[in-house]
mmCIF file of C-alpha atoms in Angstrom:
data_model
loop_
_atom_site.group_PDB
_atom_site.id
_atom_site.type_symbol
_atom_site.label_atom_id
_atom_site.label_comp_id
_atom_site.label_asym_id
_atom_site.label_seq_id
_atom_site.Cartn_x
_atom_site.Cartn_y
_atom_site.Cartn_z
ATOM 1 C CA MET J 1 -37.622 -51.117 20.053
ATOM 2 C CA ILE J 2 -37.655 -51.018 23.858
ATOM 3 C CA ASN J 3 -37.313 -54.297 25.705
ATOM 4 C CA PRO J 4 -40.795 -54.682 27.309
ATOM 5 C CA GLU J 5 -39.236 -55.617 30.654
ATOM 6 C CA ILE J 6 -37.874 -52.081 30.954
ATOM 7 C CA PHE J 7 -41.376 -50.704 31.513
ATOM 8 C CA ASP J 8 -41.700 -52.788 34.682
ATOM 9 C CA HIS J 9 -38.578 -51.339 36.338
ATOM 10 C CA ASP J 10 -38.836 -48.812 39.129
ATOM 11 C CA PHE J 11 -36.415 -45.922 38.804
ATOM 12 C CA ASP J 12 -33.657 -47.267 41.052
ATOM 13 C CA THR J 13 -33.630 -50.548 39.135
ATOM 14 C CA TYR J 14 -33.534 -48.709 35.818
ATOM 15 C CA LEU J 15 -30.724 -46.433 37.021
ATOM 16 C CA LYS J 16 -28.656 -49.504 37.877
ATOM 17 C CA VAL J 17 -29.371 -51.001 34.426
ATOM 18 C CA ILE J 18 -28.035 -47.839 32.789
ATOM 19 C CA ALA J 19 -25.045 -47.644 35.138
ATOM 20 C CA ASP J 20 -24.155 -51.241 34.270
ATOM 21 C CA PHE J 21 -24.657 -50.546 30.562
ATOM 22 C CA THR J 22 -22.293 -47.584 30.827
ATOM 23 C CA GLU J 23 -19.620 -49.523 32.680
ATOM 24 C CA ASN J 24 -19.828 -52.798 30.776
ATOM 25 C CA GLU J 25 -20.753 -51.744 27.243
ATOM 26 C CA LEU J 26 -20.405 -48.033 26.535
ATOM 27 C CA ILE J 27 -16.988 -47.387 28.077
ATOM 28 C CA PRO J 28 -15.408 -50.621 26.716
ATOM 29 C CA ALA J 29 -16.630 -49.743 23.191
ATOM 30 C CA GLU J 30 -15.049 -46.283 23.130
ATOM 31 C CA ASN J 31 -11.844 -47.337 21.378
ATOM 32 C CA GLU J 32 -13.855 -49.280 18.805
ATOM 33 C CA MET J 33 -15.952 -46.170 18.240
ATOM 34 C CA VAL J 34 -12.858 -44.016 17.751
ATOM 35 C CA GLU J 35 -11.322 -46.467 15.277
ATOM 36 C CA ALA J 36 -14.569 -46.714 13.283
ATOM 37 C CA GLY J 37 -15.208 -42.969 13.428
ATOM 38 C CA ALA J 38 -18.824 -43.585 14.441
ATOM 39 C CA VAL J 39 -20.925 -45.089 17.222
ATOM 40 C CA PRO J 40 -21.112 -48.860 16.530
ATOM 41 C CA PRO J 41 -24.577 -49.812 15.219
ATOM 42 C CA ARG J 42 -25.002 -52.491 17.881
ATOM 43 C CA ILE J 43 -24.590 -49.815 20.577
ATOM 44 C CA VAL J 44 -27.345 -47.698 19.013
ATOM 45 C CA VAL J 45 -29.596 -50.761 18.985
ATOM 46 C CA ARG J 46 -28.817 -51.404 22.649
ATOM 47 C CA MET J 47 -29.602 -47.789 23.511
ATOM 48 C CA ALA J 48 -33.026 -48.216 21.951
ATOM 49 C CA GLU J 49 -33.618 -51.568 23.667
ATOM 50 C CA LEU J 50 -32.793 -50.056 27.053
ATOM 51 C CA GLY J 51 -35.111 -47.100 26.489
ATOM 52 C CA LEU J 52 -32.581 -44.269 26.310
ATOM 53 C CA PHE J 53 -34.571 -42.657 23.493
ATOM 54 C CA ALA J 54 -37.635 -42.718 25.756
ATOM 55 C CA ILE J 55 -36.574 -41.322 29.113
ATOM 56 C CA THR J 56 -38.380 -37.965 28.718
ATOM 57 C CA ILE J 57 -41.458 -39.093 26.782
ATOM 58 C CA PRO J 58 -44.734 -39.836 28.654
ATOM 59 C CA ARG J 59 -45.856 -43.441 28.961
ATOM 60 C CA VAL J 60 -49.074 -42.698 27.104
ATOM 61 C CA TYR J 61 -46.845 -42.101 24.051
ATOM 62 C CA GLY J 62 -44.640 -45.130 24.596
ATOM 63 C CA GLY J 63 -41.971 -43.515 26.757
ATOM 64 C CA LEU J 64 -40.621 -44.066 30.261
ATOM 65 C CA GLU J 65 -41.712 -40.677 31.658
ATOM 66 C CA TRP J 66 -38.964 -40.190 34.203
ATOM 67 C CA THR J 67 -39.027 -36.883 36.094
ATOM 68 C CA MET J 68 -36.484 -34.199 35.322
ATOM 69 C CA GLU J 69 -34.522 -35.056 38.454
ATOM 70 C CA GLN J 70 -34.486 -38.701 37.380
ATOM 71 C CA GLN J 71 -33.395 -37.714 33.869
ATOM 72 C CA VAL J 72 -30.530 -35.713 35.355
ATOM 73 C CA ARG J 73 -29.436 -38.623 37.535
ATOM 74 C CA LEU J 74 -29.525 -40.911 34.494
ATOM 75 C CA THR J 75 -27.445 -38.411 32.546
ATOM 76 C CA PHE J 76 -24.853 -38.352 35.330
ATOM 77 C CA GLU J 77 -24.458 -42.087 34.718
ATOM 78 C CA PHE J 78 -24.493 -42.559 30.941
ATOM 79 C CA THR J 79 -22.288 -39.520 30.305
ATOM 80 C CA ARG J 80 -19.487 -41.069 32.290
ATOM 81 C CA ALA J 81 -18.931 -42.674 28.895
ATOM 82 C CA SER J 82 -18.110 -40.599 25.818
ATOM 83 C CA CYS J 83 -20.649 -37.803 25.358
ATOM 84 C CA VAL J 84 -20.724 -38.782 21.670
ATOM 85 C CA TYR J 85 -23.031 -41.649 22.677
ATOM 86 C CA ARG J 86 -25.494 -39.203 24.201
ATOM 87 C CA SER J 87 -25.597 -37.143 21.038
ATOM 88 C CA ARG J 88 -27.260 -40.018 19.176
ATOM 89 C CA PHE J 89 -30.429 -39.689 21.288
ATOM 90 C CA SER J 90 -30.090 -36.223 22.847
ATOM 91 C CA THR J 91 -32.188 -34.361 20.283
ATOM 92 C CA VAL J 92 -34.913 -37.008 20.540
ATOM 93 C CA ILE J 93 -35.236 -36.828 24.315
ATOM 94 C CA GLY J 94 -34.729 -33.074 24.499
ATOM 95 C CA LEU J 95 -35.325 -30.355 21.961
ATOM 96 C CA CYS J 96 -37.519 -32.269 19.528
ATOM 97 C CA SER J 97 -39.737 -34.360 21.776
ATOM 98 C CA GLN J 98 -40.353 -31.502 24.202
ATOM 99 C CA ALA J 99 -41.408 -29.118 21.436
ATOM 100 C CA ILE J 100 -43.761 -31.740 20.000
ATOM 101 C CA LEU J 101 -45.087 -32.717 23.428
ATOM 102 C CA ASP J 102 -45.845 -29.169 24.564
ATOM 103 C CA HIS J 103 -46.868 -27.562 21.289
ATOM 104 C CA GLY J 104 -47.737 -30.248 18.749
ATOM 105 C CA THR J 105 -51.263 -31.266 17.892
ATOM 106 C CA GLU J 106 -52.532 -34.508 19.404
ATOM 107 C CA GLU J 107 -52.333 -36.102 15.950
ATOM 108 C CA GLN J 108 -48.646 -35.100 15.726
ATOM 109 C CA ARG J 109 -47.928 -36.473 19.191
ATOM 110 C CA GLN J 110 -49.596 -39.794 18.421
ATOM 111 C CA ARG J 111 -47.839 -40.046 15.068
ATOM 112 C CA LEU J 112 -44.322 -39.085 16.138
ATOM 113 C CA LEU J 113 -43.637 -39.626 19.836
ATOM 114 C CA PRO J 114 -44.105 -43.434 20.066
ATOM 115 C CA ALA J 115 -41.679 -43.998 17.187
ATOM 116 C CA MET J 116 -39.221 -41.520 18.748
ATOM 117 C CA ALA J 117 -39.413 -43.286 22.123
ATOM 118 C CA ALA J 118 -38.719 -46.638 20.459
ATOM 119 C CA GLY J 119 -35.620 -45.254 18.734
ATOM 120 C CA GLU J 120 -37.257 -45.858 15.361
ATOM 121 C CA LEU J 121 -37.634 -42.173 14.451
ATOM 122 C CA VAL J 122 -34.459 -40.190 15.105
ATOM 123 C CA THR J 123 -35.051 -36.446 14.962
ATOM 124 C CA ALA J 124 -32.813 -33.385 14.657
ATOM 125 C CA PHE J 125 -33.505 -29.828 15.790
ATOM 126 C CA ALA J 126 -32.816 -27.550 12.815
ATOM 127 C CA LEU J 127 -32.641 -23.983 14.099
ATOM 128 C CA THR J 128 -29.094 -22.634 13.655
ATOM 129 C CA GLU J 129 -28.026 -20.973 10.411
ATOM 130 C CA GLU J 130 -24.932 -19.177 9.149
ATOM 131 C CA GLU J 131 -26.263 -15.784 10.249
ATOM 132 C CA ALA J 132 -28.557 -17.035 13.006
ATOM 133 C CA GLY J 133 -26.744 -18.621 15.928
ATOM 134 C CA SER J 134 -27.218 -16.982 19.311
ATOM 135 C CA ASP J 135 -29.540 -14.548 17.543
ATOM 136 C CA ALA J 136 -31.991 -17.203 16.370
ATOM 137 C CA SER J 137 -34.607 -14.629 15.368
ATOM 138 C CA SER J 138 -32.407 -13.624 12.426
ATOM 139 C CA LEU J 139 -32.931 -16.885 10.555
ATOM 140 C CA THR J 140 -33.638 -16.605 6.839
ATOM 141 C CA THR J 141 -34.961 -20.062 5.879
ATOM 142 C CA THR J 142 -38.394 -19.512 4.339
ATOM 143 C CA ALA J 143 -41.643 -21.492 4.250
ATOM 144 C CA VAL J 144 -44.200 -20.341 1.714
ATOM 145 C CA ARG J 145 -47.756 -21.728 1.756
ATOM 146 C CA SER J 146 -48.876 -23.236 -1.547
ATOM 147 C CA GLY J 147 -52.251 -24.932 -1.283
ATOM 148 C CA GLY J 148 -51.949 -27.966 0.972
ATOM 149 C CA THR J 149 -48.178 -27.676 1.377
ATOM 150 C CA TYR J 150 -45.441 -25.330 2.488
ATOM 151 C CA VAL J 151 -42.368 -24.945 0.292
ATOM 152 C CA LEU J 152 -39.165 -24.600 2.330
ATOM 153 C CA ASN J 153 -35.883 -23.068 1.158
ATOM 154 C CA GLY J 154 -32.744 -22.408 3.156
ATOM 155 C CA SER J 155 -29.835 -23.996 4.982
ATOM 156 C CA LYS J 156 -29.057 -25.014 8.558
ATOM 157 C CA ARG J 157 -25.683 -25.777 10.116
ATOM 158 C CA TYR J 158 -24.148 -27.224 13.289
ATOM 159 C CA ILE J 159 -27.115 -29.590 13.570
ATOM 160 C CA THR J 160 -26.718 -32.585 15.874
ATOM 161 C CA ASN J 161 -27.827 -35.838 14.197
ATOM 162 C CA ALA J 162 -28.317 -34.117 10.826
ATOM 163 C CA ALA J 163 -26.749 -37.049 8.991
ATOM 164 C CA TRP J 164 -28.633 -39.776 10.903
ATOM 165 C CA ALA J 165 -32.045 -38.203 11.502
ATOM 166 C CA ASP J 166 -35.206 -39.567 9.941
ATOM 167 C CA ALA J 167 -36.974 -36.228 10.418
ATOM 168 C CA PHE J 168 -36.110 -32.654 11.314
ATOM 169 C CA VAL J 169 -37.888 -30.010 13.353
ATOM 170 C CA VAL J 170 -37.156 -27.086 11.023
ATOM 171 C CA PHE J 171 -37.660 -23.446 11.946
ATOM 172 C CA ALA J 172 -38.510 -21.204 9.004
ATOM 173 C CA ARG J 173 -39.918 -17.762 8.341
ATOM 174 C CA THR J 174 -43.561 -17.921 7.223
ATOM 175 C CA ASP J 175 -44.252 -14.186 7.331
ATOM 176 C CA GLN J 176 -41.637 -12.054 5.604
ATOM 177 C CA SER J 177 -43.353 -8.850 6.725
ATOM 178 C CA LYS J 178 -42.650 -9.555 10.391
ATOM 179 C CA PRO J 179 -38.984 -9.259 11.359
ATOM 180 C CA GLY J 180 -37.572 -11.083 14.318
ATOM 181 C CA ALA J 181 -39.313 -13.909 16.110
ATOM 182 C CA GLU J 182 -42.912 -13.098 15.158
ATOM 183 C CA GLY J 183 -42.793 -14.516 11.652
ATOM 184 C CA ILE J 184 -41.081 -17.833 12.496
ATOM 185 C CA SER J 185 -42.849 -21.197 12.458
ATOM 186 C CA ALA J 186 -41.793 -24.809 13.070
ATOM 187 C CA PHE J 187 -42.247 -27.773 10.749
ATOM 188 C CA ILE J 188 -41.726 -31.527 10.864
ATOM 189 C CA VAL J 189 -39.727 -32.344 7.726
ATOM 190 C CA ASP J 190 -39.115 -35.895 6.509
ATOM 191 C CA ALA J 191 -35.378 -36.291 5.901
ATOM 192 C CA GLY J 192 -36.154 -38.320 2.785
ATOM 193 C CA SER J 193 -38.134 -35.529 1.118
ATOM 194 C CA ASN J 194 -37.153 -34.348 -2.344
ATOM 195 C CA GLY J 195 -34.848 -31.350 -2.097
ATOM 196 C CA VAL J 196 -33.319 -32.288 1.276
ATOM 197 C CA ARG J 197 -29.548 -32.689 1.342
ATOM 198 C CA THR J 198 -27.238 -33.143 4.330
ATOM 199 C CA ALA J 199 -23.470 -32.767 4.610
ATOM 200 C CA LEU J 200 -20.878 -33.531 7.271
ATOM 201 C CA PRO J 201 -17.825 -31.370 8.048
ATOM 202 C CA ALA J 202 -14.343 -32.502 7.049
ATOM 203 C CA ILE J 203 -12.926 -31.637 10.470
ATOM 204 C CA MET J 204 -14.404 -31.657 13.969
ATOM 205 C CA ASN J 205 -12.654 -30.327 17.073
ATOM 206 C CA GLY J 206 -14.037 -32.945 19.445
ATOM 207 C CA HIS J 207 -17.110 -35.133 18.923
ATOM 208 C CA ALA J 208 -15.360 -36.536 15.869
ATOM 209 C CA GLU J 209 -17.375 -39.768 16.027
ATOM 210 C CA GLY J 210 -20.692 -37.903 16.127
ATOM 211 C CA PRO J 211 -20.182 -34.831 13.958
ATOM 212 C CA VAL J 212 -22.768 -32.104 13.597
ATOM 213 C CA GLY J 213 -23.931 -31.464 10.058
ATOM 214 C CA GLU J 214 -25.548 -29.163 7.560
ATOM 215 C CA ILE J 215 -29.083 -29.421 6.184
ATOM 216 C CA HIS J 216 -29.893 -27.856 2.839
ATOM 217 C CA LEU J 217 -33.515 -27.370 1.777
ATOM 218 C CA GLU J 218 -34.323 -26.614 -1.850
ATOM 219 C CA ASP J 219 -38.013 -26.311 -2.731
ATOM 220 C CA VAL J 220 -38.892 -28.949 -0.132
ATOM 221 C CA GLU J 221 -42.619 -29.575 0.025
ATOM 222 C CA VAL J 222 -43.997 -30.149 3.524
ATOM 223 C CA PRO J 223 -47.673 -31.074 4.139
ATOM 224 C CA VAL J 224 -49.730 -28.515 6.021
ATOM 225 C CA GLU J 225 -50.381 -31.101 8.734
ATOM 226 C CA ASN J 226 -46.634 -31.000 9.533
ATOM 227 C CA LEU J 227 -46.806 -27.377 10.704
ATOM 228 C CA LEU J 228 -46.003 -27.921 14.376
ATOM 229 C CA GLY J 229 -49.094 -27.225 16.432
ATOM 230 C CA GLY J 230 -50.966 -26.155 13.333
ATOM 231 C CA VAL J 231 -50.129 -22.523 14.136
ATOM 232 C CA GLU J 232 -47.874 -20.064 12.326
ATOM 233 C CA GLY J 233 -45.641 -17.449 13.908
ATOM 234 C CA VAL J 234 -44.867 -19.026 17.267
ATOM 235 C CA GLY J 235 -41.899 -21.197 16.302
ATOM 236 C CA LEU J 236 -39.350 -19.682 18.669
ATOM 237 C CA THR J 237 -41.800 -19.869 21.563
ATOM 238 C CA MET J 238 -42.101 -23.582 20.787
ATOM 239 C CA ALA J 239 -38.319 -23.895 20.898
ATOM 240 C CA LEU J 240 -37.936 -22.376 24.369
ATOM 241 C CA ARG J 241 -39.383 -25.287 26.379
ATOM 242 C CA GLY J 242 -37.059 -27.699 24.651
ATOM 243 C CA ILE J 243 -34.086 -25.395 25.029
ATOM 244 C CA ASN J 244 -34.463 -25.069 28.813
ATOM 245 C CA HIS J 245 -34.831 -28.843 29.027
ATOM 246 C CA ALA J 246 -31.759 -29.379 26.850
ATOM 247 C CA ARG J 247 -29.655 -26.884 28.795
ATOM 248 C CA LEU J 248 -30.297 -28.788 31.997
ATOM 249 C CA HIS J 249 -29.320 -32.032 30.264
ATOM 250 C CA VAL J 250 -26.103 -30.381 29.032
ATOM 251 C CA ALA J 251 -25.316 -29.283 32.597
ATOM 252 C CA ALA J 252 -25.816 -32.882 33.733
ATOM 253 C CA THR J 253 -23.605 -34.092 30.883
ATOM 254 C CA CYS J 254 -20.834 -31.844 32.164
ATOM 255 C CA ILE J 255 -21.119 -33.507 35.578
ATOM 256 C CA GLY J 256 -20.962 -36.998 34.079
ATOM 257 C CA GLN J 257 -17.943 -36.090 31.980
ATOM 258 C CA GLY J 258 -16.210 -34.414 34.922
ATOM 259 C CA THR J 259 -16.783 -37.487 37.080
ATOM 260 C CA ARG J 260 -15.123 -39.764 34.531
ATOM 261 C CA LEU J 261 -12.249 -37.335 33.948
ATOM 262 C CA LEU J 262 -11.453 -37.235 37.651
ATOM 263 C CA GLU J 263 -11.812 -41.013 38.056
ATOM 264 C CA GLU J 264 -9.432 -41.684 35.172
ATOM 265 C CA THR J 265 -6.947 -39.058 36.328
ATOM 266 C CA THR J 266 -6.953 -40.210 39.953
ATOM 267 C CA THR J 267 -6.281 -43.766 38.778
ATOM 268 C CA HIS J 268 -3.338 -42.439 36.776
ATOM 269 C CA VAL J 269 -1.745 -40.447 39.592
ATOM 270 C CA ASN J 270 -2.142 -43.387 41.962
ATOM 271 C CA SER J 271 -0.127 -45.617 39.627
ATOM 272 C CA ARG J 272 2.344 -43.158 38.106
ATOM 273 C CA ARG J 273 5.588 -43.063 40.101
ATOM 274 C CA GLN J 274 8.195 -40.314 40.069
ATOM 275 C CA PHE J 275 10.997 -39.601 42.534
ATOM 276 C CA GLY J 276 10.345 -42.904 44.281
ATOM 277 C CA SER J 277 6.626 -42.575 45.033
ATOM 278 C CA ALA J 278 3.233 -42.210 43.410
ATOM 279 C CA ILE J 279 2.648 -38.674 42.177
ATOM 280 C CA ALA J 280 -0.635 -38.833 44.094
ATOM 281 C CA GLU J 281 1.502 -38.162 47.175
ATOM 282 C CA LEU J 282 2.460 -34.707 45.888
ATOM 283 C CA GLY J 283 0.611 -31.876 47.589
ATOM 284 C CA ALA J 284 0.148 -29.968 44.331
ATOM 285 C CA VAL J 285 -1.536 -32.987 42.752
ATOM 286 C CA GLN J 286 -3.815 -33.475 45.746
ATOM 287 C CA ALA J 287 -4.785 -29.804 45.734
ATOM 288 C CA THR J 288 -5.612 -29.929 42.031
ATOM 289 C CA LEU J 289 -7.798 -32.991 42.472
ATOM 290 C CA GLY J 290 -9.490 -31.652 45.594
ATOM 291 C CA GLY J 291 -10.333 -28.289 44.070
ATOM 292 C CA SER J 292 -11.675 -29.993 40.962
ATOM 293 C CA PHE J 293 -13.881 -32.304 43.013
ATOM 294 C CA ALA J 294 -15.340 -29.346 44.938
ATOM 295 C CA GLU J 295 -16.234 -27.570 41.684
ATOM 296 C CA LEU J 296 -17.756 -30.760 40.286
ATOM 297 C CA GLU J 297 -19.972 -31.195 43.336
ATOM 298 C CA ALA J 298 -21.097 -27.566 43.201
ATOM 299 C CA GLY J 299 -22.216 -28.118 39.613
ATOM 300 C CA ARG J 300 -23.942 -31.348 40.575
ATOM 301 C CA SER J 301 -25.901 -29.666 43.380
ATOM 302 C CA LEU J 302 -26.985 -26.727 41.239
ATOM 303 C CA THR J 303 -28.102 -29.037 38.434
ATOM 304 C CA VAL J 304 -30.130 -31.269 40.750
ATOM 305 C CA GLU J 305 -31.759 -28.248 42.431
ATOM 306 C CA CYS J 306 -32.819 -26.889 39.028
ATOM 307 C CA ALA J 307 -34.256 -30.281 38.102
ATOM 308 C CA ARG J 308 -36.299 -30.418 41.293
ATOM 309 C CA ALA J 309 -37.704 -26.935 40.672
ATOM 310 C CA PHE J 310 -38.544 -28.006 37.116
ATOM 311 C CA ASP J 311 -40.480 -30.989 38.481
ATOM 312 C CA GLU J 312 -42.408 -28.750 40.862
ATOM 313 C CA GLY J 313 -43.943 -27.021 37.853
ATOM 314 C CA SER J 314 -41.827 -23.899 37.568
ATOM 315 C CA ILE J 315 -39.089 -23.701 34.953
ATOM 316 C CA PRO J 316 -36.318 -21.692 36.670
ATOM 317 C CA ARG J 317 -34.799 -20.557 33.397
ATOM 318 C CA HIS J 318 -32.219 -18.230 34.926
ATOM 319 C CA ARG J 319 -30.959 -20.916 37.291
ATOM 320 C CA ILE J 320 -30.910 -23.426 34.451
ATOM 321 C CA ALA J 321 -28.811 -20.980 32.437
ATOM 322 C CA ALA J 322 -26.533 -20.537 35.443
ATOM 323 C CA ALA J 323 -26.227 -24.317 35.874
ATOM 324 C CA LYS J 324 -25.341 -24.769 32.205
ATOM 325 C CA LEU J 325 -22.867 -21.856 32.301
ATOM 326 C CA PHE J 326 -21.161 -22.935 35.518
ATOM 327 C CA SER J 327 -21.028 -26.655 34.716
ATOM 328 C CA SER J 328 -19.721 -26.270 31.174
ATOM 329 C CA GLU J 329 -17.011 -23.843 32.244
ATOM 330 C CA MET J 330 -16.207 -26.067 35.219
ATOM 331 C CA VAL J 331 -15.734 -29.244 33.190
ATOM 332 C CA GLY J 332 -13.461 -27.366 30.791
ATOM 333 C CA ARG J 333 -11.225 -26.350 33.689
ATOM 334 C CA VAL J 334 -11.285 -29.840 35.156
ATOM 335 C CA ALA J 335 -10.446 -31.430 31.798
ATOM 336 C CA ASP J 336 -7.498 -29.074 31.319
ATOM 337 C CA ARG J 337 -6.132 -29.895 34.776
ATOM 338 C CA CYS J 338 -6.544 -33.608 34.136
ATOM 339 C CA VAL J 339 -4.574 -33.396 30.875
ATOM 340 C CA GLN J 340 -1.839 -31.547 32.778
ATOM 341 C CA LEU J 341 -1.691 -34.232 35.485
ATOM 342 C CA LEU J 342 -1.359 -36.942 32.842
ATOM 343 C CA GLY J 343 1.743 -35.279 31.430
ATOM 344 C CA GLY J 344 2.841 -36.908 28.190
ATOM 345 C CA GLU J 345 -0.104 -39.311 28.206
ATOM 346 C CA GLY J 346 -2.380 -36.298 28.088
ATOM 347 C CA ILE J 347 -0.965 -35.414 24.670
ATOM 348 C CA VAL J 348 0.208 -38.685 23.115
ATOM 349 C CA GLY J 349 -1.628 -41.983 22.905
ATOM 350 C CA PRO J 350 -5.118 -43.415 23.345
ATOM 351 C CA HIS J 351 -5.886 -42.386 26.926
ATOM 352 C CA PRO J 352 -9.566 -41.307 27.241
ATOM 353 C CA VAL J 353 -8.807 -38.066 29.091
ATOM 354 C CA PRO J 354 -7.378 -36.085 26.131
ATOM 355 C CA ARG J 355 -10.245 -37.287 23.924
ATOM 356 C CA MET J 356 -12.752 -36.129 26.534
ATOM 357 C CA TRP J 357 -10.833 -32.849 26.885
ATOM 358 C CA ARG J 358 -11.523 -32.175 23.220
ATOM 359 C CA ASP J 359 -15.151 -33.303 23.497
ATOM 360 C CA VAL J 360 -16.140 -31.170 26.489
ATOM 361 C CA ARG J 361 -14.904 -27.976 24.855
ATOM 362 C CA ALA J 362 -18.045 -27.936 22.707
ATOM 363 C CA LEU J 363 -20.282 -27.941 25.782
ATOM 364 C CA ARG J 364 -19.421 -24.287 26.399
ATOM 365 C CA ILE J 365 -20.999 -23.484 23.021
ATOM 366 C CA TYR J 366 -23.984 -25.860 22.715
ATOM 367 C CA GLU J 367 -27.406 -24.663 23.946
ATOM 368 C CA GLY J 368 -26.252 -21.092 24.401
ATOM 369 C CA SER J 369 -22.615 -20.056 24.540
ATOM 370 C CA SER J 370 -21.056 -18.941 27.812
ATOM 371 C CA PRO J 371 -20.819 -15.232 26.864
ATOM 372 C CA ILE J 372 -24.500 -15.180 25.894
ATOM 373 C CA HIS J 373 -25.525 -16.777 29.193
ATOM 374 C CA GLU J 374 -23.349 -14.306 31.116
ATOM 375 C CA ARG J 375 -24.909 -11.369 29.271
ATOM 376 C CA ASN J 376 -28.480 -12.627 29.680
ATOM 377 C CA LEU J 377 -28.041 -13.394 33.366
ATOM 378 C CA GLY J 378 -26.538 -9.952 33.957
ATOM 379 C CA ARG J 379 -29.463 -8.291 32.188
ATOM 380 C CA ALA J 380 -31.966 -10.335 34.201
ATOM 381 C CA MET J 381 -30.257 -9.344 37.467
ATOM 382 C CA ILE J 382 -30.276 -5.651 36.589
ATOM 383 C CA LYS J 383 -33.952 -5.733 35.618
ATOM 384 C CA GLN J 384 -35.155 -7.795 38.574
ATOM 385 C CA VAL J 385 -33.233 -5.901 41.250
ATOM 386 C CA ALA J 386 -34.502 -2.613 39.826
ATOM 387 C CA THR J 387 -38.051 -3.980 40.029
ATOM 388 C CA ASP J 388 -38.162 -5.468 43.536
ATOM 389 C CA GLY J 389 -34.629 -5.704 44.902
ATOM 390 C CA THR J 390 -34.268 -9.469 44.477
ATOM 391 C CA LEU J 391 -32.189 -11.651 42.191
ATOM 392 C CA PRO J 392 -33.874 -13.816 39.514
ATOM 393 C CA ASN J 393 -35.266 -17.122 40.820
ATOM 394 C CA THR J 394 -34.495 -16.135 44.428
ATOM 395 C CA TYR J 395 -36.465 -18.162 46.960
ATOM 396 C CA ARG J 396 -37.490 -16.208 50.038
ATOM 397 C CA ALA J 397 -40.017 -16.933 52.794
#
């Protein structure tokens, strides 16, 4: 439940609350989280109290209703800590809440969003399958109408919060005669329903304390009123608003992670002495840090610009894709350089940089992999220039 005082904060005050929470609670608890193999329960409670599950949800539904630019600035702050923390509320504030907000019925919004904002209803976005990753329209999970229910069968994988969610937004094929996206619908599925089973992987390469999971659905009965929006066949359209929102949040996460990586690494090179002086005095070290900072700031600027355009009412999807692509590739390069500058400490021991190095690798895959974004952006450029000679999302007087 959100501390009522939070609703009285203006944005700058709230941003400082979250910055202090990151510095004084999230970062100090990282080693405890690693040892336990999970985010400490008290931290999850604090996240809910401070409204982190509510930052994107309108106030009329119990949320804080910060703008996209404000959400991005908040993400810059709380992702200076391990991005595993963010994963506990990311699907609530992004993919799930945005799909429900834009496409759900008013009854569904009233029923679900206030509990999501309070951190009392954790949701997971169940789209990906074994044969349906980047090509989401190839999913094979089925939903067959039977009187007042739909019966769902199929499996999902790589699902954030699968093991902790109270409900899933599940995408399933309702019309077998329509291949591709046309026959896909979205459903709200109670995680406690008969026939629902979840499983966690034995090994994670990064994000070990917040592993993705599998969801298996066997003859799961879902009430008709849980068909998202009450409409069949538009499930992937419903997913797009949330996906653009989530991609921008991932770009901001890359900036937060890159900021922490460079802060930790600069502290190290200032204190590490070799050949009679701090290695920070070496020109090669300075050049590595300086180049990394320039790339970080380029990603920050692009992400903020996309957020501002989003707030103006236009979703600049190509620029958002570019921001996610650039920032995720950038933070991977920065993390690799930081591990190199740490030397042995980058490979052995509990320093946060190598842990973050492993964590940020996944960001080049989540919410659209880098090769898919490169391909899609190239296609958009070719089409748009052939049409009117301009690049996608170009602003001209």
